[in-house]
Amino acid sequence: ALDALHVRMRQHNASGLKIAQFLAGHAKVEQVWYPGLPSHPAHAIAIKQMHGFGGLISFAIKGGIVEGSKVVDAMQIPYLAPSLGGPESLIEQPALMSYYDKPPEERATLGIRENLIRMSVGLEDVDDLIADLDQALSRI
């Protein structure tokens, strides 16, 4: 059972990194926050402390709250849910879900951008997830 868990965690880590790299290179993505990317401010610490970087990715798309909604709504594989996830991929737009009760000024103070999307990568095929992200990003 432990070997199966290790295999799933390796897949989770590999998929998270591959998706983060895809997003970082996408023309419609403004910024990606993922500790496995050299652009992350804590990347050096993450390398020392972690045996993989997980599957939680935050990214800002070019545009605002409306464009973010278009991307999230166009996704077909992940479930729409504000959580850290499990074996299935999840996606959310924090400005409209986790922080919906905060006015835009307070969200901005907290660092919650209108164009921010969070994705918890599950165990689905990574190429399918990337294709889904690509088609969703094509909507903006």
CSV table of C-alpha atoms in Angstrom, one decimal:
chain,number,residue,atom,x,y,z
A,1,ALA,CA,0.0,0.0,0.0
A,2,LEU,CA,2.9,2.4,0.8
A,3,ASP,CA,4.4,1.7,-2.7
A,4,ALA,CA,1.1,2.6,-4.3
A,5,LEU,CA,1.0,5.9,-2.3
A,6,HIS,CA,4.5,6.7,-3.4
A,7,VAL,CA,3.6,6.2,-7.0
A,8,ARG,CA,0.6,8.5,-6.7
A,9,MET,CA,2.6,11.2,-5.0
A,10,ARG,CA,5.3,11.0,-7.6
A,11,GLN,CA,2.6,11.4,-10.3
A,12,HIS,CA,1.0,14.3,-8.3
A,13,ASN,CA,4.4,16.1,-8.0
A,14,ALA,CA,5.3,15.5,-11.7
A,15,SER,CA,1.9,16.6,-12.9
A,16,GLY,CA,2.0,19.7,-10.8
A,17,LEU,CA,5.4,20.7,-12.1
A,18,LYS,CA,4.5,20.0,-15.7
A,19,ILE,CA,1.2,22.1,-15.5
A,20,ALA,CA,3.0,24.9,-13.7
A,21,GLN,CA,5.6,25.0,-16.5
A,22,PHE,CA,2.9,25.0,-19.1
A,23,LEU,CA,1.1,27.9,-17.5
A,24,ALA,CA,4.4,29.8,-17.0
A,25,GLY,CA,5.0,29.6,-20.7
A,26,HIS,CA,1.4,30.5,-21.8
A,27,ALA,CA,0.8,33.8,-23.5
A,28,LYS,CA,-2.5,34.4,-21.6
A,29,VAL,CA,-1.0,33.8,-18.2
A,30,GLU,CA,0.4,36.8,-16.3
A,31,GLN,CA,2.1,35.0,-13.4
A,32,VAL,CA,2.4,31.5,-11.8
A,33,TRP,CA,3.0,30.8,-8.1
A,34,TYR,CA,4.4,27.3,-7.7
A,35,PRO,CA,7.5,26.4,-5.5
A,36,GLY,CA,8.9,24.1,-8.2
A,37,LEU,CA,9.4,27.1,-10.6
A,38,PRO,CA,12.7,29.1,-10.3
A,39,SER,CA,10.5,32.2,-10.5
A,40,HIS,CA,8.9,31.4,-7.1
A,41,PRO,CA,10.4,33.5,-4.3
A,42,ALA,CA,10.9,30.5,-2.0
A,43,HIS,CA,12.2,28.1,-4.8
A,44,ALA,CA,15.6,27.6,-3.2
A,45,ILE,CA,14.1,26.8,0.2
A,46,ALA,CA,11.6,24.4,-1.4
A,47,ILE,CA,14.4,22.5,-3.1
A,48,LYS,CA,16.1,22.0,0.2
A,49,GLN,CA,13.0,21.1,2.2
A,50,MET,CA,10.8,19.2,-0.3
A,51,HIS,CA,10.9,15.9,-2.2
A,52,GLY,CA,8.5,17.2,-4.8
A,53,PHE,CA,6.5,20.4,-5.1
A,54,GLY,CA,3.0,19.1,-4.9
A,55,GLY,CA,0.0,19.9,-7.1
A,56,LEU,CA,-1.3,23.2,-5.8
A,57,ILE,CA,-0.8,26.0,-8.3
A,58,SER,CA,-2.0,29.6,-8.3
A,59,PHE,CA,-1.9,31.6,-11.4
A,60,ALA,CA,-3.1,35.0,-12.7
A,61,ILE,CA,-4.5,35.2,-16.2
A,62,LYS,CA,-4.2,38.3,-18.4
A,63,GLY,CA,-7.5,40.1,-17.7
A,64,GLY,CA,-9.7,40.5,-14.8
A,65,ILE,CA,-12.5,38.8,-12.9
A,66,VAL,CA,-14.6,38.2,-16.0
A,67,GLU,CA,-11.8,36.6,-18.0
A,68,GLY,CA,-10.9,34.4,-14.9
A,69,SER,CA,-14.5,33.2,-14.8
A,70,LYS,CA,-14.4,32.3,-18.5
A,71,VAL,CA,-11.3,30.2,-17.9
A,72,VAL,CA,-12.7,28.5,-14.8
A,73,ASP,CA,-16.1,27.9,-16.4
A,74,ALA,CA,-14.6,26.4,-19.5
A,75,MET,CA,-12.6,23.8,-17.6
A,76,GLN,CA,-14.1,20.3,-18.2
A,77,ILE,CA,-12.0,18.0,-16.0
A,78,PRO,CA,-11.5,19.7,-12.6
A,79,TYR,CA,-14.3,20.1,-10.2
A,80,LEU,CA,-15.2,23.6,-9.3
A,81,ALA,CA,-14.4,23.7,-5.6
A,82,PRO,CA,-12.4,25.8,-3.1
A,83,SER,CA,-10.2,23.1,-1.5
A,84,LEU,CA,-6.8,21.7,-1.5
A,85,GLY,CA,-8.2,18.6,-3.2
A,86,GLY,CA,-7.7,14.9,-3.2
A,87,PRO,CA,-7.3,12.4,-6.1
A,88,GLU,CA,-9.4,14.6,-8.4
A,89,SER,CA,-8.4,18.0,-9.8
A,90,LEU,CA,-10.1,21.0,-8.4
A,91,ILE,CA,-10.2,24.6,-9.7
A,92,GLU,CA,-11.5,27.9,-8.2
A,93,GLN,CA,-11.5,31.6,-8.6
A,94,PRO,CA,-10.7,32.9,-5.1
A,95,ALA,CA,-12.3,36.3,-5.6
A,96,LEU,CA,-15.6,34.7,-6.3
A,97,MET,CA,-15.4,31.7,-4.0
A,98,SER,CA,-13.0,31.7,-1.0
A,99,TYR,CA,-13.1,35.4,-0.6
A,100,TYR,CA,-16.5,36.3,-2.1
A,101,ASP,CA,-17.6,38.0,1.1
A,102,LYS,CA,-14.8,40.5,1.0
A,103,PRO,CA,-15.0,43.7,-1.0
A,104,PRO,CA,-12.4,44.1,-3.8
A,105,GLU,CA,-10.3,46.6,-1.8
A,106,GLU,CA,-9.9,44.1,1.1
A,107,ARG,CA,-9.2,41.2,-1.3
A,108,ALA,CA,-6.4,43.4,-2.9
A,109,THR,CA,-5.0,44.1,0.5
A,110,LEU,CA,-4.9,40.3,1.2
A,111,GLY,CA,-3.2,39.7,-2.2
A,112,ILE,CA,-6.2,38.1,-3.8
A,113,ARG,CA,-6.2,39.4,-7.3
A,114,GLU,CA,-9.4,39.5,-9.4
A,115,ASN,CA,-7.6,37.5,-12.1
A,116,LEU,CA,-6.3,34.8,-9.7
A,117,ILE,CA,-7.1,31.1,-10.2
A,118,ARG,CA,-6.1,28.2,-8.0
A,119,MET,CA,-5.8,24.7,-9.2
A,120,SER,CA,-5.2,21.6,-7.1
A,121,VAL,CA,-3.9,19.0,-9.6
A,122,GLY,CA,-5.3,15.5,-9.1
A,123,LEU,CA,-4.3,12.2,-10.6
A,124,GLU,CA,-5.9,12.5,-14.0
A,125,ASP,CA,-3.7,12.3,-17.1
A,126,VAL,CA,-1.5,15.4,-17.1
A,127,ASP,CA,-1.7,15.8,-20.8
A,128,ASP,CA,-5.5,15.8,-20.6
A,129,LEU,CA,-5.3,18.5,-17.9
A,130,ILE,CA,-3.0,20.6,-20.0
A,131,ALA,CA,-5.2,20.3,-23.0
A,132,ASP,CA,-8.2,21.3,-20.9
A,133,LEU,CA,-6.3,24.3,-19.5
A,134,ASP,CA,-5.2,25.3,-23.0
A,135,GLN,CA,-8.8,25.2,-24.4
A,136,ALA,CA,-10.1,27.1,-21.4
A,137,LEU,CA,-7.4,29.8,-21.8
A,138,SER,CA,-8.3,30.1,-25.5
A,139,ARG,CA,-11.6,31.6,-24.4
A,140,ILE,CA,-10.0,34.8,-23.3
